[in-house]
């Protein structure tokens, strides 16, 4: 019942719904997608029960449609995220996110002696593993793994 | 290779590695030439490394080039807080090529992105030192006649030793067998074993090498530093297990050569120095020819 009421309150006419975000990653997703810079209507919900994730969060954004390379970045913190693309109150497309082959910015290199942590350099990584995410820094060549992954 | 920076040994294809080795062989026969006349090479040493710097400067001087630069960051504008980017941009205006040593890992790659001239990495923290690796390859090729199918022993600090890691990556192009000999705390990291597994290259790990050394074509010794051990007792226990002495060379292969990036501390006894299998001092001389080869091919002169 409760879920239904929330959904009806926040139903959107056109836009994107991002579901199955781990609750702890909600604010990271907001920051990666730079949602704070948009001036369209948005709803954030968090701590919904989820069989798979324990607690999940969800984001509804009116009149916003993401390009693949924009949205795939969130796979780093929300690998199970699902997108519903809404047109005229109908789900017209569903898609999942996939970790991209290269990551520019977003993530901090875990090597404290890396040039990116000491000079004004935008980080750059090759993704060497997508399942248990492992990123190879294009500068210091060290691996940053899932466990040490910090979003800038 | 013209105008291409050399930052990591992996920047060169196996063919390019062999090309550099061939050119180094030419310089070995004739290392005093005037081909760098009118060229200015900047040697920017943000941390001191006298050995590497002198080798580069000797390489340039013998080819008639001129050198500008600094020998440590304290005497430069870096001390006044200038960003690496600004230093590199400025120096780019004054020279044809930058040779750079810097304590931060990845600094050389970054410098090559902001420089308007090619950059040669002369060591970026614990990361890469590709000219050392090329001179090691040149030394191996010269003494063995080939880089293919060799049995290579890497001894000592295999965890932190960047020369060892680069050599492993580069030699992997030539179907080697590796024997890793190190104390437990300084074993070769898993990422390199994974790399070798993926390439289908044979390797074996040992904690002692007095028996198996008979099979070696190349023994590459490295320094074991006390600071690397969390427990100083552990260092005391293992420090003498990784020392090579002359007796151990009895019965080894004719073609065996002992390499070491130098400086050594005590890991090779001085009684080895006179053995014809000791190659580490010649190896250092080879560094000059190799650097001549790298510089002249990047400048498009070879
Ligand atoms: Zn890094």
Coordinates of C-alpha atoms and ligand atoms in Angstrom, one line a residue:
Chain A
X1 CA 0.0 0.0 0.0
X2 CA 2.6 2.5 1.1
X3 CA 4.8 1.8 -2.0
X4 CA 1.8 2.4 -4.2
X5 CA 1.0 5.7 -2.7
X6 CA 4.5 7.0 -3.1
X7 CA 4.6 5.9 -6.7
X8 CA 1.3 7.6 -7.5
X9 CA 2.5 10.8 -5.9
X10 CA 5.6 10.9 -7.9
X11 CA 4.5 9.5 -11.2
X12 CA 6.1 11.4 -14.1
X13 CA 4.8 12.1 -17.5
X14 CA 8.1 12.1 -19.4
X15 CA 11.5 11.3 -18.0
X16 CA 13.6 8.6 -16.4
X17 CA 13.2 6.4 -13.4
X18 CA 16.4 4.8 -12.0
X19 CA 15.5 1.9 -9.7
X20 CA 17.5 -0.7 -7.8
X21 CA 20.2 1.7 -6.5
X22 CA 21.7 0.4 -3.3
X23 CA 20.5 2.8 -0.6
X24 CA 24.0 3.7 0.5
X25 CA 24.9 4.7 -3.1
X26 CA 22.0 7.2 -3.6
X27 CA 24.0 10.3 -3.0
X28 CA 26.9 9.0 -5.1
X29 CA 24.6 8.5 -8.0
X30 CA 23.2 12.0 -7.6
X31 CA 26.7 13.3 -7.6
X32 CA 27.9 11.2 -10.6
X33 CA 24.9 12.3 -12.7
X34 CA 25.3 15.9 -11.4
X35 CA 21.6 15.9 -10.7
X36 CA 22.1 18.9 -8.4
X37 CA 22.7 21.0 -11.5
X38 CA 19.4 20.2 -13.2
X39 CA 16.4 22.4 -12.8
X40 CA 13.8 19.8 -13.7
X41 CA 11.5 18.1 -11.2
X42 CA 13.0 15.2 -9.3
X43 CA 12.0 12.7 -6.6
X44 CA 14.4 10.7 -4.5
X45 CA 13.3 7.8 -2.4
X46 CA 15.4 5.7 -0.3
X47 CA 15.4 2.8 2.2
X48 CA 12.7 0.8 0.4
X49 CA 12.9 -2.9 1.1
X50 CA 14.5 -4.9 -1.6
X51 CA 15.0 -8.7 -1.6
X52 CA 18.1 -8.4 -3.7
X53 CA 19.8 -5.2 -2.2
X54 CA 18.5 -5.1 1.3
X55 CA 17.6 -1.5 1.1
X56 CA 17.3 0.3 -2.2
X57 CA 16.8 3.8 -3.4
X58 CA 15.1 5.2 -6.5
X59 CA 15.3 8.4 -8.5
X60 CA 12.6 9.9 -10.8
X61 CA 13.6 12.7 -13.1
X62 CA 11.1 14.5 -15.2
X63 CA 12.1 15.5 -18.8
X64 CA 15.5 14.0 -18.7
X65 CA 16.9 11.3 -20.9
X66 CA 20.4 10.1 -20.4
X67 CA 22.9 9.1 -23.0
X68 CA 24.4 5.7 -22.5
X69 CA 27.9 7.0 -21.7
X70 CA 26.4 9.3 -19.1
X71 CA 24.3 6.7 -17.3
X72 CA 26.8 3.8 -17.5
X73 CA 29.1 5.7 -15.1
X74 CA 26.7 4.9 -12.2
X75 CA 27.4 1.2 -12.7
X76 CA 30.5 1.7 -10.5
X77 CA 28.3 2.3 -7.5
X78 CA 25.0 0.8 -8.6
X79 CA 25.7 -2.1 -10.8
X80 CA 22.2 -3.5 -10.6
X81 CA 20.5 -0.2 -11.4
X82 CA 17.6 -0.4 -13.8
X83 CA 16.3 2.4 -16.0
X84 CA 12.7 2.9 -17.1
X85 CA 12.3 5.5 -19.8
X86 CA 8.9 7.1 -19.5
X87 CA 6.9 8.7 -22.3
X88 CA 3.4 9.9 -21.7
X89 CA 3.2 8.0 -18.4
X90 CA 4.1 4.7 -20.1
X91 CA 7.4 2.8 -19.8
X92 CA 8.7 2.8 -23.4
X93 CA 12.1 1.3 -22.7
X94 CA 13.9 -0.5 -20.0
X95 CA 17.6 -0.8 -19.7
X96 CA 20.4 -1.9 -17.4
X97 CA 23.7 -0.2 -16.8
X98 CA 27.1 -1.6 -17.8
X99 CA 30.5 -0.5 -16.5
X100 CA 32.2 1.4 -19.3
X101 CA 35.7 0.5 -20.7
X102 CA 37.2 3.7 -19.6
X103 CA 36.5 6.0 -16.7
X104 CA 37.4 9.7 -16.8
X105 CA 37.1 11.6 -13.5
X106 CA 34.5 10.3 -10.9
X107 CA 36.9 7.9 -9.2
X108 CA 39.9 8.6 -7.0
X109 CA 43.1 6.6 -7.6
X110 CA 43.8 4.7 -4.4
X111 CA 47.6 5.2 -4.7
X112 CA 48.5 8.1 -2.5
X113 CA 51.7 8.6 -4.4
X114 CA 49.9 8.9 -7.7
X115 CA 50.3 12.2 -9.6
X116 CA 46.5 12.6 -9.7
X117 CA 46.4 12.8 -5.9
X118 CA 49.1 15.5 -5.8
X119 CA 48.7 17.7 -8.9
X120 CA 45.5 19.1 -10.5
X121 CA 45.0 16.1 -12.9
X122 CA 41.7 14.6 -13.9
X123 CA 41.9 10.8 -13.2
X124 CA 41.7 8.4 -16.0
X125 CA 41.3 4.6 -15.8
X126 CA 41.1 1.6 -18.0
X127 CA 38.5 -0.9 -16.7
X128 CA 40.3 -4.2 -16.4
X129 CA 37.5 -6.1 -14.7
X130 CA 33.8 -5.3 -14.8
X131 CA 32.4 -7.9 -12.5
X132 CA 34.4 -7.2 -9.4
X133 CA 35.3 -3.7 -10.6
X134 CA 39.0 -3.2 -11.1
X135 CA 40.3 0.1 -12.6
X136 CA 43.9 0.5 -13.8
X137 CA 45.1 4.1 -13.4
X138 CA 46.4 5.4 -16.8
X139 CA 49.0 7.5 -14.9
X140 CA 50.5 5.4 -12.1
X141 CA 49.4 2.0 -13.6
X142 CA 48.1 0.8 -10.2
X143 CA 44.8 -1.0 -9.8
X144 CA 42.0 0.5 -7.8
X145 CA 39.6 -2.3 -6.8
X146 CA 35.9 -2.3 -5.7
X147 CA 36.9 -2.3 -2.1
X148 CA 39.0 0.8 -2.4
X149 CA 36.8 2.6 -4.9
X150 CA 36.2 6.2 -3.8
X151 CA 34.0 8.6 -5.7
X152 CA 35.5 12.1 -6.0
Chain B
X1 CA 59.0 5.9 -32.6
X2 CA 59.7 9.4 -33.9
X3 CA 58.3 12.1 -31.5
X4 CA 56.8 9.4 -29.4
X5 CA 57.4 9.7 -25.6
X6 CA 58.8 6.7 -23.8
X7 CA 56.9 6.5 -20.5
X8 CA 56.3 2.9 -19.8
X9 CA 58.1 -0.2 -21.3
X10 CA 54.7 -1.3 -22.5
X11 CA 54.6 1.7 -24.8
X12 CA 56.9 -0.1 -27.2
X13 CA 55.9 -3.2 -29.3
X14 CA 58.3 -6.1 -29.3
X15 CA 59.5 -5.0 -32.7
X16 CA 60.2 -1.5 -31.4
X17 CA 62.1 -3.0 -28.4
X18 CA 64.3 -5.0 -30.9
X19 CA 64.8 -2.0 -33.1
X20 CA 66.2 0.1 -30.1
X21 CA 68.4 -2.8 -29.2
X22 CA 69.8 -2.9 -32.7
X23 CA 70.5 0.8 -32.7
X24 CA 72.1 0.5 -29.3
X25 CA 74.4 -2.1 -30.9
X26 CA 75.4 0.5 -33.6
X27 CA 76.2 3.1 -30.9
X28 CA 78.3 0.5 -29.0
X29 CA 80.6 0.3 -32.1
X30 CA 80.6 4.1 -32.5
X31 CA 79.3 6.1 -29.6
X32 CA 81.0 9.4 -30.4
X33 CA 79.1 11.1 -33.2
X34 CA 77.8 14.5 -33.9
X35 CA 74.2 13.7 -34.7
X36 CA 72.7 15.7 -31.8
X37 CA 74.5 18.9 -32.8
X38 CA 72.2 21.8 -32.4
X39 CA 69.8 19.8 -30.2
X40 CA 69.0 20.8 -26.6
X41 CA 68.0 18.0 -24.2
X42 CA 66.4 19.0 -20.8
X43 CA 67.2 16.7 -17.9
X44 CA 64.7 17.5 -15.2
X45 CA 65.5 15.6 -12.0
X46 CA 62.8 16.4 -9.4
X47 CA 64.6 14.0 -7.2
X48 CA 68.3 13.2 -7.3
X49 CA 69.6 10.1 -9.2
X50 CA 73.2 10.8 -10.0
X51 CA 73.7 7.4 -11.7
X52 CA 70.8 7.7 -14.2
X53 CA 71.4 11.4 -14.8
X54 CA 75.1 11.0 -15.6
X55 CA 74.3 8.1 -18.0
X56 CA 71.8 10.3 -19.9
X57 CA 74.2 13.3 -19.9
X58 CA 77.1 11.1 -21.1
X59 CA 74.9 9.7 -23.9
X60 CA 73.9 13.2 -25.0
X61 CA 77.4 14.7 -24.7
X62 CA 79.0 12.0 -26.8
X63 CA 76.6 12.7 -29.6
X64 CA 77.3 16.4 -29.5
X65 CA 74.0 17.6 -27.9
X66 CA 73.6 20.3 -25.2
X67 CA 72.0 19.8 -21.9
X68 CA 69.9 22.1 -19.7
X69 CA 68.1 21.2 -16.5
X70 CA 68.3 20.7 -12.8
X71 CA 69.6 17.9 -10.5
X72 CA 67.0 18.1 -7.7
X73 CA 63.8 20.0 -7.1
X74 CA 65.2 22.2 -4.3
X75 CA 67.1 24.3 -6.8
X76 CA 64.2 24.9 -9.1
X77 CA 61.0 26.8 -9.3
X78 CA 59.2 23.7 -8.1
X79 CA 60.3 24.6 -4.7
X80 CA 58.4 27.9 -5.1
X81 CA 55.2 25.9 -5.6
X82 CA 55.0 25.9 -9.4
X83 CA 52.8 23.1 -10.7
X84 CA 54.3 20.3 -12.7
X85 CA 52.2 21.3 -15.7
X86 CA 53.6 24.9 -15.7
X87 CA 57.2 23.6 -15.3
X88 CA 56.9 21.2 -18.2
X89 CA 55.1 23.7 -20.4
X90 CA 57.8 26.3 -19.8
X91 CA 60.7 23.9 -20.3
X92 CA 59.1 22.6 -23.5
X93 CA 59.9 26.0 -25.1
X94 CA 63.6 25.6 -24.4
X95 CA 64.4 22.1 -25.6
X96 CA 63.8 19.3 -28.2
X97 CA 63.3 16.5 -25.7
X98 CA 62.7 16.2 -21.9
X99 CA 64.2 13.5 -19.7
X100 CA 62.4 13.5 -16.4
X101 CA 62.8 11.8 -13.1
X102 CA 60.1 12.5 -10.5
X103 CA 59.1 10.9 -7.2
X104 CA 55.3 10.7 -8.0
X105 CA 54.0 7.8 -9.9
X106 CA 52.3 8.7 -13.1
X107 CA 54.1 12.1 -13.3
X108 CA 55.9 11.2 -16.5
X109 CA 52.7 10.2 -18.3
X110 CA 51.1 13.4 -17.2
X111 CA 54.1 15.4 -18.3
X112 CA 54.0 13.8 -21.7
X113 CA 50.3 15.0 -22.0
X114 CA 51.2 18.6 -21.3
X115 CA 54.6 18.8 -23.0
X116 CA 54.9 20.0 -26.6
X117 CA 58.1 17.9 -27.0
X118 CA 58.6 14.2 -26.4
X119 CA 59.3 13.0 -22.8
X120 CA 61.5 10.2 -21.7
X121 CA 60.7 8.8 -18.3
X122 CA 63.8 8.3 -16.2
X123 CA 61.9 7.0 -13.3
X124 CA 58.5 8.0 -11.8
X125 CA 58.3 6.9 -8.2
X126 CA 57.9 3.2 -7.8
X127 CA 56.2 2.9 -11.2
X128 CA 58.4 2.7 -14.4
X129 CA 62.0 3.2 -15.5
X130 CA 61.8 2.1 -19.1
X131 CA 65.4 3.1 -20.1
X132 CA 66.7 0.8 -17.4
X133 CA 64.6 -2.0 -18.8
X134 CA 65.8 -1.4 -22.3
X135 CA 69.4 -1.5 -21.2
X136 CA 68.7 -4.8 -19.4
X137 CA 67.2 -6.2 -22.7
X138 CA 70.2 -5.0 -24.6
X139 CA 72.5 -6.6 -22.1
X140 CA 70.6 -9.9 -22.3
X141 CA 70.5 -9.9 -26.1
X142 CA 74.1 -9.0 -26.4
X143 CA 75.3 -11.8 -24.0
X144 CA 72.9 -14.5 -25.1
X145 CA 72.6 -13.6 -28.8
X146 CA 68.8 -13.7 -28.6
X147 CA 65.9 -12.8 -26.3
X148 CA 64.0 -15.9 -27.1
X149 CA 63.4 -19.0 -24.9
X150 CA 65.7 -18.0 -22.0
X151 CA 65.6 -19.2 -18.4
X152 CA 65.6 -16.0 -16.3
X153 CA 66.2 -16.0 -12.6
X154 CA 64.9 -12.9 -10.7
X155 CA 66.3 -12.7 -7.2
X156 CA 65.7 -10.6 -4.2
X157 CA 63.0 -7.9 -3.8
X158 CA 60.4 -9.0 -6.3
X159 CA 57.5 -7.1 -4.6
X160 CA 58.7 -3.5 -4.8
X161 CA 61.4 -3.8 -7.4
X162 CA 60.2 -1.9 -10.4
X163 CA 63.1 -3.0 -12.6
X164 CA 62.1 -6.6 -12.1
X165 CA 58.5 -5.9 -13.0
X166 CA 59.4 -4.0 -16.2
X167 CA 61.8 -6.7 -17.2
X168 CA 59.2 -9.4 -16.6
X169 CA 56.7 -7.6 -18.8
X170 CA 59.2 -6.9 -21.6
X171 CA 60.7 -10.4 -21.6
X172 CA 57.2 -11.9 -21.8
X173 CA 57.2 -11.1 -25.5
X174 CA 60.0 -13.6 -26.0
X175 CA 58.8 -16.9 -24.5
X176 CA 61.0 -17.0 -21.4
X177 CA 60.9 -19.3 -18.3
X178 CA 61.0 -17.4 -15.1
X179 CA 62.3 -18.5 -11.7
X180 CA 61.4 -16.2 -8.9
X181 CA 63.6 -16.3 -5.8
X182 CA 62.6 -14.1 -2.9
X183 CA 61.8 -14.1 0.8
X184 CA 58.1 -14.7 1.6
X185 CA 57.5 -11.0 2.4
X186 CA 58.9 -9.8 -1.0
X187 CA 57.3 -12.3 -3.4
X188 CA 56.2 -11.3 -6.9
X189 CA 52.7 -9.7 -6.7
X190 CA 49.7 -11.7 -7.9
X191 CA 49.0 -9.3 -10.7
X192 CA 52.2 -10.3 -12.5
X193 CA 51.5 -14.0 -12.0
X194 CA 48.1 -13.5 -13.4
X195 CA 49.7 -11.7 -16.4
X196 CA 52.0 -14.7 -17.0
X197 CA 49.2 -17.2 -16.6
X198 CA 47.2 -15.4 -19.3
X199 CA 50.2 -15.4 -21.6
X200 CA 50.9 -19.1 -20.9
X201 CA 54.4 -18.4 -19.7
X202 CA 56.0 -20.9 -17.3
X203 CA 57.3 -19.6 -13.9
X204 CA 58.4 -21.2 -10.6
X205 CA 58.7 -19.6 -7.2
X206 CA 61.5 -20.6 -4.7
X207 CA 62.9 -19.3 -1.5
X208 CA 66.4 -20.5 -2.2
X209 CA 68.4 -20.7 -5.3
X210 CA 71.7 -22.4 -4.5
X211 CA 70.6 -25.7 -6.2
X212 CA 68.6 -24.6 -9.2
X213 CA 71.0 -21.9 -10.4
X214 CA 72.6 -24.5 -12.7
X215 CA 69.7 -24.0 -15.1
X216 CA 69.9 -20.2 -15.4
X217 CA 70.8 -18.3 -18.5
X218 CA 70.4 -14.9 -16.7
X219 CA 70.5 -14.2 -13.0
X220 CA 69.1 -10.8 -12.3
X221 CA 70.0 -9.8 -8.7
X222 CA 68.3 -7.0 -6.8
X223 CA 68.8 -5.2 -3.5
X224 CA 66.8 -6.3 -0.5
X225 CA 66.1 -3.3 1.6
X226 CA 65.6 -3.5 5.4
X227 CA 62.8 -0.9 5.3
X228 CA 60.7 -3.3 3.3
X229 CA 60.2 -5.6 6.2
X230 CA 57.5 -5.1 8.8
X231 CA 59.5 -7.2 11.2
X232 CA 63.3 -6.4 11.4
X233 CA 63.9 -9.9 12.7
X234 CA 62.6 -11.3 9.5
X235 CA 65.1 -9.3 7.6
X236 CA 68.0 -10.6 9.7
X237 CA 66.8 -14.1 9.0
X238 CA 66.6 -13.9 5.3
X239 CA 69.2 -11.3 4.3
X240 CA 72.0 -13.8 3.7
X241 CA 69.8 -16.3 1.7
X242 CA 69.8 -14.0 -1.2
X243 CA 73.5 -13.3 -1.5
X244 CA 75.4 -14.6 -4.6
X245 CA 79.0 -15.7 -4.1
X246 CA 81.5 -17.1 -6.4
X247 CA 81.3 -20.7 -5.2
X248 CA 77.7 -20.8 -6.3
X249 CA 78.7 -20.2 -9.9
X250 CA 80.6 -23.5 -10.1
X251 CA 79.0 -25.8 -12.7
X252 CA 76.6 -23.1 -14.0
X253 CA 75.9 -22.7 -17.7
X254 CA 78.7 -21.3 -19.9
X255 CA 76.4 -18.6 -21.2
X256 CA 75.2 -17.5 -17.7
X257 CA 75.5 -13.8 -17.0
X258 CA 74.8 -12.0 -13.7
X259 CA 73.0 -8.8 -14.0
X260 CA 72.2 -6.1 -11.3
X261 CA 70.7 -2.6 -11.8
X262 CA 73.2 -1.2 -9.3
X263 CA 74.1 0.1 -6.8
X264 CA 74.6 -3.1 -4.9
X265 CA 74.9 -3.4 -1.2
X266 CA 76.0 -6.9 -0.3
X267 CA 73.8 -9.2 -2.4
X268 CA 76.6 -10.0 -4.7
X269 CA 79.9 -10.8 -3.0
X270 CA 82.9 -9.0 -4.3
X271 CA 84.6 -12.3 -5.2
X272 CA 82.0 -12.6 -8.1
X273 CA 83.3 -9.4 -9.7
X274 CA 86.3 -11.0 -11.4
X275 CA 84.2 -14.0 -12.7
X276 CA 83.6 -13.6 -16.4
X277 CA 79.9 -14.3 -15.7
X278 CA 79.6 -11.1 -13.8
X279 CA 78.2 -8.6 -16.1
X280 CA 76.8 -5.7 -14.0
X281 CA 79.5 -3.2 -14.7
X282 CA 79.3 -3.7 -18.4
X283 CA 75.5 -3.5 -18.1
X284 CA 75.9 0.0 -16.7
X285 CA 78.0 1.0 -19.7
X286 CA 75.4 -0.4 -22.0
X287 CA 73.0 2.1 -20.5
X288 CA 74.8 4.9 -22.3
X289 CA 74.4 3.2 -25.7
X290 CA 70.8 2.3 -25.0
X291 CA 70.0 5.9 -24.1
X292 CA 71.7 7.1 -27.2
X293 CA 69.5 4.8 -29.2
X294 CA 66.3 5.9 -27.5
X295 CA 67.1 9.6 -27.8
X296 CA 68.2 9.5 -31.4
X297 CA 65.2 7.4 -32.5
X298 CA 62.7 9.7 -30.7
X299 CA 64.3 12.7 -32.4
X300 CA 64.0 10.9 -35.7
X301 CA 67.8 10.7 -36.3
X302 CA 68.0 6.9 -36.4
Ligands
LIG1 ZN1 47.1 6.5 -10.1

